[in-house]
């Protein structure tokens, strides 16, 4: 698995590095979020048909959460090899695993066709998806950050973050197109097409990634013989505090995304009475609107500091969550424009302040020889409670609140408080000082 070491004269275009990482994360997140988009529209009916609509959705979201539970396993496995063998090799392997699992979900028989084996196979493939994405994110963001020039690390780190809204937008967009089919065709075969599209996307992504060289930071670790036998053990021994703080900081980002990007489809169709097409269009529009704000957040972090921008975003998410659900509850399905505006404020403007900066913020907390393990484990383990359980929790809270969103709002406020305290306790230096420092020192301290 160890790739050939490039010659000293070999170089890789910065634009190609950014493009390869962003394209790769887009494809991976398309695969991963497609399940969440299709859960309330088809998967709950096809794989859990004997349950009520609410219980069927909860059962399907539980399988959705399993993907997040398996992500830390992937983070530990691929973080280990990413710190020992290099970033590039692992990024190619994770894409192949993710693409295969997604394609096979599209080929699964339903419960009506195969009985209880159908949801079991769905669960196993969802585990494979989680393992694949568990190693993807850390390698993709490190590929850009560790290649970035001084003074632009947060900006470079923000580009792979586009993969999440692009992945959600493309998955929702493909499903929205297939939703134009007659209902019977969509349920019988239309939903499968969305999973089969992944094969073409993965082929394109692999071609691009094969052209990218290893990062200077990993080459430096290898040349200085600093590779450790078991990076995860060394991570917990020497960076335990940083792991805990990144877990806490990540909470608000994962909860916000899965509230306004995944759970919201259930909320606006079941509590507000919108059609599923309107719900999907709202997610697509708010995801597209988010894109420039992610890059802007990275630029602001380079200028004003990672901690400051992330903390401001945490407060903004708390406030806009209250505002967004108040607007949606007040105006309901009668004013689609008001619902869309509420989503844009919370999801497109407030959320990017934390998501656009978290890759560089997390990378800054770990030394290069355990950095892949550190960012992967912190991001993926926190995904269990921050991301995977959020649609499940939010659905249960909405049901307990009689369709009203205020228990969900309270959950978002509590989550924001945890993340704000965590990021304020992180180490950091001013943005100008980080820009002047050598790459390794800046990432360790910024």
GROMACS .gro file of C-alpha atoms in nm:
model
  446
    1UNK     CA    1   0.000   0.000   0.000
    2UNK     CA    2   0.295   0.231   0.039
    3UNK     CA    3   0.312   0.463  -0.262
    4UNK     CA    4   0.636   0.536  -0.442
    5UNK     CA    5   0.810   0.837  -0.296
    6UNK     CA    6   0.806   1.133  -0.538
    7UNK     CA    7   1.130   1.277  -0.669
    8UNK     CA    8   1.249   1.600  -0.505
    9UNK     CA    9   1.172   1.791  -0.822
   10UNK     CA   10   0.815   1.663  -0.843
   11UNK     CA   11   0.548   1.922  -0.772
   12UNK     CA   12   0.173   1.921  -0.760
   13UNK     CA   13  -0.036   2.220  -0.863
   14UNK     CA   14  -0.206   2.383  -0.564
   15UNK     CA   15  -0.524   2.417  -0.769
   16UNK     CA   16  -0.518   2.044  -0.852
   17UNK     CA   17  -0.475   1.960  -0.483
   18UNK     CA   18  -0.770   2.177  -0.387
   19UNK     CA   19  -0.982   2.040  -0.673
   20UNK     CA   20  -0.899   1.676  -0.595
   21UNK     CA   21  -0.984   1.711  -0.225
   22UNK     CA   22  -1.304   1.906  -0.289
   23UNK     CA   23  -1.423   1.667  -0.561
   24UNK     CA   24  -1.342   1.366  -0.345
   25UNK     CA   25  -1.530   1.494  -0.041
   26UNK     CA   26  -1.826   1.589  -0.260
   27UNK     CA   27  -1.851   1.235  -0.396
   28UNK     CA   28  -1.809   1.077  -0.054
   29UNK     CA   29  -2.074   1.297   0.105
   30UNK     CA   30  -2.311   1.246  -0.188
   31UNK     CA   31  -2.289   0.875  -0.113
   32UNK     CA   32  -2.329   0.921   0.261
   33UNK     CA   33  -2.614   1.174   0.263
   34UNK     CA   34  -2.815   1.006  -0.009
   35UNK     CA   35  -2.934   0.761   0.253
   36UNK     CA   36  -3.056   1.043   0.478
   37UNK     CA   37  -3.239   1.219   0.194
   38UNK     CA   38  -3.417   0.899   0.085
   39UNK     CA   39  -3.502   0.778   0.437
   40UNK     CA   40  -3.831   0.968   0.484
   41UNK     CA   41  -3.922   0.934   0.114
   42UNK     CA   42  -3.867   0.566   0.033
   43UNK     CA   43  -3.634   0.363   0.257
   44UNK     CA   44  -3.867   0.375   0.559
   45UNK     CA   45  -4.149   0.225   0.348
   46UNK     CA   46  -3.939  -0.033   0.162
   47UNK     CA   47  -3.726  -0.169   0.445
   48UNK     CA   48  -3.953  -0.109   0.748
   49UNK     CA   49  -4.302  -0.146   0.594
   50UNK     CA   50  -4.483  -0.292   0.894
   51UNK     CA   51  -4.428   0.012   1.118
   52UNK     CA   52  -4.624   0.336   1.148
   53UNK     CA   53  -4.489   0.633   0.948
   54UNK     CA   54  -4.321   0.782   1.257
   55UNK     CA   55  -4.179   0.450   1.380
   56UNK     CA   56  -4.069   0.352   1.030
   57UNK     CA   57  -3.884   0.679   0.995
   58UNK     CA   58  -3.726   0.634   1.339
   59UNK     CA   59  -3.616   0.282   1.245
   60UNK     CA   60  -3.466   0.404   0.919
   61UNK     CA   61  -3.294   0.695   1.096
   62UNK     CA   62  -3.153   0.445   1.345
   63UNK     CA   63  -2.985   0.267   1.054
   64UNK     CA   64  -2.875   0.612   0.936
   65UNK     CA   65  -2.715   0.665   1.279
   66UNK     CA   66  -2.529   0.333   1.253
   67UNK     CA   67  -2.330   0.484   0.969
   68UNK     CA   68  -2.208   0.749   1.209
   69UNK     CA   69  -2.135   0.494   1.480
   70UNK     CA   70  -1.906   0.304   1.243
   71UNK     CA   71  -1.726   0.620   1.131
   72UNK     CA   72  -1.488   0.630   1.434
   73UNK     CA   73  -1.380   0.276   1.345
   74UNK     CA   74  -1.289   0.399   0.999
   75UNK     CA   75  -1.125   0.705   1.152
   76UNK     CA   76  -0.902   0.492   1.376
   77UNK     CA   77  -0.814   0.238   1.104
   78UNK     CA   78  -0.742   0.484   0.826
   79UNK     CA   79  -0.599   0.744   1.061
   80UNK     CA   80  -0.346   0.482   1.169
   81UNK     CA   81  -0.238   0.410   0.813
   82UNK     CA   82  -0.265   0.772   0.707
   83UNK     CA   83  -0.009   0.864   0.974
   84UNK     CA   84   0.211   0.569   0.884
   85UNK     CA   85   0.180   0.530   0.505
   86UNK     CA   86   0.066   0.873   0.392
   87UNK     CA   87  -0.245   1.074   0.312
   88UNK     CA   88  -0.278   0.993  -0.060
   89UNK     CA   89  -0.292   0.613  -0.040
   90UNK     CA   90  -0.569   0.614   0.217
   91UNK     CA   91  -0.779   0.868   0.026
   92UNK     CA   92  -0.787   0.637  -0.276
   93UNK     CA   93  -0.883   0.334  -0.065
   94UNK     CA   94  -1.162   0.511   0.125
   95UNK     CA   95  -1.323   0.632  -0.199
   96UNK     CA   96  -1.332   0.278  -0.336
   97UNK     CA   97  -1.494   0.141  -0.018
   98UNK     CA   98  -1.755   0.417  -0.008
   99UNK     CA   99  -1.845   0.384  -0.375
  100UNK     CA  100  -1.887   0.006  -0.356
  101UNK     CA  101  -2.114   0.024  -0.050
  102UNK     CA  102  -2.334   0.292  -0.205
  103UNK     CA  103  -2.375   0.104  -0.533
  104UNK     CA  104  -2.471  -0.215  -0.347
  105UNK     CA  105  -2.740  -0.032  -0.143
  106UNK     CA  106  -2.903   0.054  -0.474
  107UNK     CA  107  -2.903  -0.315  -0.570
  108UNK     CA  108  -3.057  -0.442  -0.245
  109UNK     CA  109  -3.384  -0.635  -0.243
  110UNK     CA  110  -3.658  -0.480  -0.030
  111UNK     CA  111  -3.822  -0.637   0.275
  112UNK     CA  112  -4.119  -0.741   0.058
  113UNK     CA  113  -3.879  -0.925  -0.173
  114UNK     CA  114  -3.632  -1.080   0.073
  115UNK     CA  115  -3.785  -1.053   0.419
  116UNK     CA  116  -3.580  -0.964   0.725
  117UNK     CA  117  -3.250  -1.012   0.542
  118UNK     CA  118  -3.314  -0.686   0.351
  119UNK     CA  119  -3.285  -0.444   0.647
  120UNK     CA  120  -2.993  -0.651   0.781
  121UNK     CA  121  -2.802  -0.609   0.453
  122UNK     CA  122  -2.893  -0.239   0.451
  123UNK     CA  123  -2.746  -0.210   0.799
  124UNK     CA  124  -2.421  -0.385   0.699
  125UNK     CA  125  -2.374  -0.165   0.392
  126UNK     CA  126  -2.443   0.143   0.601
  127UNK     CA  127  -2.162   0.026   0.832
  128UNK     CA  128  -1.932   0.000   0.526
  129UNK     CA  129  -2.027   0.355   0.427
  130UNK     CA  130  -1.943   0.478   0.774
  131UNK     CA  131  -1.604   0.307   0.775
  132UNK     CA  132  -1.520   0.456   0.435
  133UNK     CA  133  -1.621   0.812   0.522
  134UNK     CA  134  -1.442   0.772   0.856
  135UNK     CA  135  -1.106   0.787   0.685
  136UNK     CA  136  -1.198   1.023   0.403
  137UNK     CA  137  -1.253   1.359   0.568
  138UNK     CA  138  -0.930   1.373   0.768
  139UNK     CA  139  -0.714   1.289   0.469
  140UNK     CA  140  -0.892   1.531   0.235
  141UNK     CA  141  -0.859   1.833   0.463
  142UNK     CA  142  -0.497   1.752   0.552
  143UNK     CA  143  -0.411   1.717   0.185
  144UNK     CA  144  -0.504   2.083   0.131
  145UNK     CA  145  -0.396   2.230   0.467
  146UNK     CA  146  -0.052   2.065   0.464
  147UNK     CA  147   0.009   2.188   0.110
  148UNK     CA  148  -0.118   2.540   0.181
  149UNK     CA  149   0.107   2.849   0.172
  150UNK     CA  150   0.153   3.055   0.490
  151UNK     CA  151  -0.134   3.291   0.559
  152UNK     CA  152  -0.388   3.087   0.359
  153UNK     CA  153  -0.424   2.769   0.562
  154UNK     CA  154  -0.778   2.835   0.678
  155UNK     CA  155  -0.880   2.934   0.326
  156UNK     CA  156  -0.731   2.615   0.181
  157UNK     CA  157  -0.886   2.410   0.461
  158UNK     CA  158  -1.230   2.554   0.381
  159UNK     CA  159  -1.235   2.423   0.023
  160UNK     CA  160  -1.283   2.050   0.105
  161UNK     CA  161  -1.564   2.161   0.336
  162UNK     CA  162  -1.761   2.247   0.024
  163UNK     CA  163  -1.798   1.873  -0.021
  164UNK     CA  164  -2.069   1.853   0.245
  165UNK     CA  165  -2.316   2.107   0.098
  166UNK     CA  166  -2.226   1.998  -0.256
  167UNK     CA  167  -2.279   1.635  -0.158
  168UNK     CA  168  -2.610   1.711   0.013
  169UNK     CA  169  -2.720   1.939  -0.270
  170UNK     CA  170  -2.633   1.687  -0.542
  171UNK     CA  171  -2.796   1.397  -0.356
  172UNK     CA  172  -3.110   1.602  -0.293
  173UNK     CA  173  -3.100   1.725  -0.654
  174UNK     CA  174  -3.077   1.376  -0.802
  175UNK     CA  175  -3.363   1.260  -0.578
  176UNK     CA  176  -3.568   1.569  -0.672
  177UNK     CA  177  -3.530   1.481  -1.042
  178UNK     CA  178  -3.626   1.121  -0.979
  179UNK     CA  179  -3.919   1.247  -0.773
  180UNK     CA  180  -4.072   1.370  -1.101
  181UNK     CA  181  -4.139   1.006  -1.184
  182UNK     CA  182  -4.481   0.861  -1.102
  183UNK     CA  183  -4.499   0.753  -0.740
  184UNK     CA  184  -4.508   0.384  -0.828
  185UNK     CA  185  -4.197   0.409  -1.047
  186UNK     CA  186  -4.008   0.610  -0.784
  187UNK     CA  187  -4.080   0.349  -0.515
  188UNK     CA  188  -4.012   0.048  -0.738
  189UNK     CA  189  -3.690   0.154  -0.913
  190UNK     CA  190  -3.639   0.532  -0.921
  191UNK     CA  191  -3.470   0.556  -0.582
  192UNK     CA  192  -3.212   0.296  -0.691
  193UNK     CA  193  -3.084   0.515  -0.974
  194UNK     CA  194  -2.957   0.772  -0.722
  195UNK     CA  195  -2.732   0.508  -0.565
  196UNK     CA  196  -2.609   0.375  -0.901
  197UNK     CA  197  -2.494   0.724  -1.006
  198UNK     CA  198  -2.219   0.687  -0.744
  199UNK     CA  199  -2.020   0.445  -0.963
  200UNK     CA  200  -1.957   0.712  -1.229
  201UNK     CA  201  -1.869   0.976  -0.970
  202UNK     CA  202  -1.620   0.747  -0.796
  203UNK     CA  203  -1.443   0.668  -1.124
  204UNK     CA  204  -1.395   1.040  -1.191
  205UNK     CA  205  -1.275   1.104  -0.836
  206UNK     CA  206  -1.019   0.822  -0.844
  207UNK     CA  207  -0.873   0.949  -1.170
  208UNK     CA  208  -0.814   1.295  -1.022
  209UNK     CA  209  -0.676   1.175  -0.689
  210UNK     CA  210  -0.416   0.952  -0.852
  211UNK     CA  211  -0.251   1.267  -0.992
  212UNK     CA  212  -0.190   1.431  -0.650
  213UNK     CA  213   0.141   1.395  -0.460
  214UNK     CA  214   0.190   1.329  -0.089
  215UNK     CA  215   0.190   1.626   0.151
  216UNK     CA  216   0.514   1.800   0.260
  217UNK     CA  217   0.428   1.751   0.628
  218UNK     CA  218   0.404   1.374   0.597
  219UNK     CA  219   0.721   1.359   0.389
  220UNK     CA  220   0.894   1.556   0.665
  221UNK     CA  221   0.768   1.318   0.933
  222UNK     CA  222   0.892   1.022   0.729
  223UNK     CA  223   1.232   1.176   0.653
  224UNK     CA  224   1.285   1.262   1.021
  225UNK     CA  225   1.185   0.909   1.132
  226UNK     CA  226   0.901   1.040   1.350
  227UNK     CA  227   0.645   0.783   1.239
  228UNK     CA  228   0.516   0.607   1.551
  229UNK     CA  229   0.413   0.237   1.566
  230UNK     CA  230   0.056   0.299   1.685
  231UNK     CA  231  -0.048   0.661   1.618
  232UNK     CA  232  -0.381   0.633   1.801
  233UNK     CA  233  -0.214   0.526   2.126
  234UNK     CA  234   0.035   0.811   2.093
  235UNK     CA  235  -0.253   1.049   2.018
  236UNK     CA  236  -0.436   0.959   2.339
  237UNK     CA  237  -0.116   0.970   2.542
  238UNK     CA  238   0.008   1.309   2.425
  239UNK     CA  239  -0.304   1.490   2.297
  240UNK     CA  240  -0.588   1.370   2.520
  241UNK     CA  241  -0.704   1.720   2.614
  242UNK     CA  242  -0.710   1.832   2.252
  243UNK     CA  243  -0.919   1.528   2.156
  244UNK     CA  244  -1.182   1.609   2.421
  245UNK     CA  245  -1.204   1.975   2.321
  246UNK     CA  246  -1.238   1.900   1.950
  247UNK     CA  247  -1.514   1.650   2.032
  248UNK     CA  248  -1.701   1.922   2.220
  249UNK     CA  249  -1.643   2.189   1.956
  250UNK     CA  250  -1.772   1.960   1.681
  251UNK     CA  251  -2.107   1.909   1.855
  252UNK     CA  252  -2.271   2.228   1.727
  253UNK     CA  253  -2.161   2.175   1.367
  254UNK     CA  254  -2.290   1.818   1.341
  255UNK     CA  255  -2.618   1.897   1.518
  256UNK     CA  256  -2.683   2.205   1.306
  257UNK     CA  257  -2.616   2.031   0.977
  258UNK     CA  258  -2.831   1.729   1.051
  259UNK     CA  259  -3.112   1.942   1.192
  260UNK     CA  260  -3.137   2.180   0.897
  261UNK     CA  261  -3.006   1.951   0.623
  262UNK     CA  262  -3.154   1.609   0.707
  263UNK     CA  263  -3.423   1.625   0.978
  264UNK     CA  264  -3.579   1.935   0.824
  265UNK     CA  265  -3.717   1.721   0.537
  266UNK     CA  266  -3.921   1.523   0.789
  267UNK     CA  267  -4.027   1.834   0.982
  268UNK     CA  268  -4.156   2.040   0.691
  269UNK     CA  269  -4.337   1.746   0.528
  270UNK     CA  270  -4.496   1.599   0.841
  271UNK     CA  271  -4.540   1.896   1.077
  272UNK     CA  272  -4.587   2.177   0.824
  273UNK     CA  273  -4.753   1.986   0.543
  274UNK     CA  274  -4.518   2.076   0.257
  275UNK     CA  275  -4.471   1.836  -0.032
  276UNK     CA  276  -4.150   1.635  -0.045
  277UNK     CA  277  -4.052   1.821  -0.363
  278UNK     CA  278  -4.077   2.155  -0.182
  279UNK     CA  279  -3.874   2.015   0.108
  280UNK     CA  280  -3.599   1.889  -0.122
  281UNK     CA  281  -3.588   2.218  -0.313
  282UNK     CA  282  -3.548   2.410   0.013
  283UNK     CA  283  -3.249   2.194   0.109
  284UNK     CA  284  -3.096   2.234  -0.239
  285UNK     CA  285  -3.135   2.614  -0.240
  286UNK     CA  286  -3.000   2.661   0.114
  287UNK     CA  287  -2.705   2.428   0.040
  288UNK     CA  288  -2.619   2.623  -0.275
  289UNK     CA  289  -2.645   2.954  -0.090
  290UNK     CA  290  -2.407   2.822   0.173
  291UNK     CA  291  -2.114   2.763  -0.063
  292UNK     CA  292  -1.958   3.114  -0.080
  293UNK     CA  293  -2.001   3.165   0.293
  294UNK     CA  294  -1.781   2.861   0.368
  295UNK     CA  295  -1.496   3.014   0.170
  296UNK     CA  296  -1.557   3.355   0.327
  297UNK     CA  297  -1.534   3.193   0.672
  298UNK     CA  298  -1.193   3.048   0.582
  299UNK     CA  299  -1.071   3.389   0.464
  300UNK     CA  300  -1.197   3.557   0.782
  301UNK     CA  301  -1.022   3.294   0.997
  302UNK     CA  302  -0.690   3.367   0.826
  303UNK     CA  303  -0.740   3.734   0.904
  304UNK     CA  304  -0.899   3.731   1.251
  305UNK     CA  305  -0.818   3.387   1.394
  306UNK     CA  306  -0.977   3.043   1.388
  307UNK     CA  307  -1.109   3.044   1.743
  308UNK     CA  308  -1.273   3.384   1.710
  309UNK     CA  309  -1.461   3.300   1.390
  310UNK     CA  310  -1.565   2.954   1.514
  311UNK     CA  311  -1.690   3.089   1.848
  312UNK     CA  312  -1.887   3.364   1.674
  313UNK     CA  313  -2.045   3.103   1.449
  314UNK     CA  314  -2.146   2.894   1.752
  315UNK     CA  315  -2.337   3.186   1.901
  316UNK     CA  316  -2.490   3.264   1.561
  317UNK     CA  317  -2.621   2.906   1.527
  318UNK     CA  318  -2.788   2.926   1.869
  319UNK     CA  319  -2.964   3.252   1.784
  320UNK     CA  320  -3.065   3.162   1.430
  321UNK     CA  321  -3.199   2.823   1.539
  322UNK     CA  322  -3.452   3.002   1.759
  323UNK     CA  323  -3.533   3.245   1.478
  324UNK     CA  324  -3.563   2.978   1.204
  325UNK     CA  325  -3.800   2.748   1.393
  326UNK     CA  326  -4.008   3.042   1.512
  327UNK     CA  327  -4.053   3.157   1.152
  328UNK     CA  328  -4.136   2.808   1.027
  329UNK     CA  329  -4.381   2.739   1.309
  330UNK     CA  330  -4.549   3.078   1.268
  331UNK     CA  331  -4.598   3.077   0.892
  332UNK     CA  332  -4.612   2.705   0.812
  333UNK     CA  333  -4.684   2.575   0.465
  334UNK     CA  334  -4.878   2.889   0.368
  335UNK     CA  335  -4.559   3.094   0.322
  336UNK     CA  336  -4.292   2.884   0.152
  337UNK     CA  337  -4.073   3.190   0.104
  338UNK     CA  338  -4.063   3.250   0.480
  339UNK     CA  339  -3.956   2.890   0.543
  340UNK     CA  340  -3.684   2.916   0.281
  341UNK     CA  341  -3.563   3.246   0.429
  342UNK     CA  342  -3.545   3.089   0.776
  343UNK     CA  343  -3.339   2.799   0.644
  344UNK     CA  344  -3.099   3.028   0.461
  345UNK     CA  345  -3.034   3.240   0.770
  346UNK     CA  346  -2.955   2.942   0.994
  347UNK     CA  347  -2.811   2.691   0.749
  348UNK     CA  348  -2.654   2.904   0.475
  349UNK     CA  349  -2.511   3.195   0.676
  350UNK     CA  350  -2.462   3.096   1.041
  351UNK     CA  351  -2.355   2.735   0.991
  352UNK     CA  352  -2.059   2.806   0.753
  353UNK     CA  353  -1.885   3.007   1.024
  354UNK     CA  354  -1.817   2.685   1.214
  355UNK     CA  355  -1.798   2.441   0.926
  356UNK     CA  356  -1.571   2.652   0.709
  357UNK     CA  357  -1.316   2.685   0.989
  358UNK     CA  358  -1.332   2.353   1.175
  359UNK     CA  359  -1.093   2.160   0.950
  360UNK     CA  360  -0.809   2.405   1.009
  361UNK     CA  361  -0.904   2.451   1.374
  362UNK     CA  362  -0.892   2.078   1.442
  363UNK     CA  363  -0.570   2.029   1.244
  364UNK     CA  364  -0.410   2.306   1.448
  365UNK     CA  365  -0.451   2.102   1.767
  366UNK     CA  366  -0.239   1.801   1.665
  367UNK     CA  367   0.125   1.738   1.572
  368UNK     CA  368   0.190   1.608   1.220
  369UNK     CA  369   0.284   1.252   1.322
  370UNK     CA  370  -0.063   1.195   1.480
  371UNK     CA  371  -0.262   1.459   1.289
  372UNK     CA  372  -0.451   1.221   1.057
  373UNK     CA  373  -0.554   1.009   1.356
  374UNK     CA  374  -0.639   1.317   1.561
  375UNK     CA  375  -0.864   1.501   1.318
  376UNK     CA  376  -1.027   1.178   1.194
  377UNK     CA  377  -1.111   1.040   1.536
  378UNK     CA  378  -1.230   1.373   1.678
  379UNK     CA  379  -1.449   1.446   1.377
  380UNK     CA  380  -1.586   1.094   1.334
  381UNK     CA  381  -1.639   0.996   1.698
  382UNK     CA  382  -1.825   1.319   1.763
  383UNK     CA  383  -2.036   1.231   1.461
  384UNK     CA  384  -2.211   0.962   1.668
  385UNK     CA  385  -2.378   1.207   1.904
  386UNK     CA  386  -2.345   1.528   1.703
  387UNK     CA  387  -2.461   1.400   1.364
  388UNK     CA  388  -2.590   1.045   1.364
  389UNK     CA  389  -2.826   1.076   1.660
  390UNK     CA  390  -2.954   1.426   1.579
  391UNK     CA  391  -3.227   1.326   1.327
  392UNK     CA  392  -3.335   1.051   1.567
  393UNK     CA  393  -3.341   1.288   1.867
  394UNK     CA  394  -3.510   1.567   1.673
  395UNK     CA  395  -3.780   1.336   1.535
  396UNK     CA  396  -3.854   1.205   1.884
  397UNK     CA  397  -3.862   1.561   2.027
  398UNK     CA  398  -4.099   1.683   1.756
  399UNK     CA  399  -4.329   1.389   1.825
  400UNK     CA  400  -4.312   1.453   2.202
  401UNK     CA  401  -4.389   1.820   2.143
  402UNK     CA  402  -4.698   1.750   1.939
  403UNK     CA  403  -4.539   1.869   1.617
  404UNK     CA  404  -4.407   2.191   1.773
  405UNK     CA  405  -4.032   2.258   1.741
  406UNK     CA  406  -3.946   2.410   2.080
  407UNK     CA  407  -3.789   2.099   2.230
  408UNK     CA  408  -3.563   2.082   1.923
  409UNK     CA  409  -3.474   2.448   1.975
  410UNK     CA  410  -3.382   2.377   2.337
  411UNK     CA  411  -3.159   2.092   2.221
  412UNK     CA  412  -2.978   2.324   1.978
  413UNK     CA  413  -2.921   2.584   2.251
  414UNK     CA  414  -2.769   2.325   2.484
  415UNK     CA  415  -2.546   2.190   2.208
  416UNK     CA  416  -2.425   2.542   2.121
  417UNK     CA  417  -2.328   2.605   2.483
  418UNK     CA  418  -2.116   2.287   2.496
  419UNK     CA  419  -1.931   2.381   2.177
  420UNK     CA  420  -1.873   2.743   2.278
  421UNK     CA  421  -1.706   2.640   2.605
  422UNK     CA  422  -1.495   2.381   2.422
  423UNK     CA  423  -1.359   2.614   2.156
  424UNK     CA  424  -1.281   2.888   2.409
  425UNK     CA  425  -1.063   2.639   2.600
  426UNK     CA  426  -0.862   2.544   2.291
  427UNK     CA  427  -0.510   2.669   2.239
  428UNK     CA  428  -0.449   2.932   1.975
  429UNK     CA  429  -0.250   3.237   1.865
  430UNK     CA  430  -0.350   3.542   1.668
  431UNK     CA  431  -0.405   3.507   1.294
  432UNK     CA  432  -0.112   3.732   1.194
  433UNK     CA  433   0.127   3.533   1.414
  434UNK     CA  434  -0.001   3.208   1.266
  435UNK     CA  435   0.054   3.340   0.916
  436UNK     CA  436   0.417   3.425   0.989
  437UNK     CA  437   0.499   3.095   1.164
  438UNK     CA  438   0.641   2.793   0.977
  439UNK     CA  439   0.376   2.548   0.858
  440UNK     CA  440   0.421   2.290   1.130
  441UNK     CA  441   0.443   2.543   1.410
  442UNK     CA  442   0.142   2.737   1.287
  443UNK     CA  443  -0.074   2.426   1.265
  444UNK     CA  444   0.035   2.320   1.611
  445UNK     CA  445  -0.041   2.658   1.768
  446UNK     CA  446  -0.291   2.855   1.555
   0.00000   0.00000   0.00000
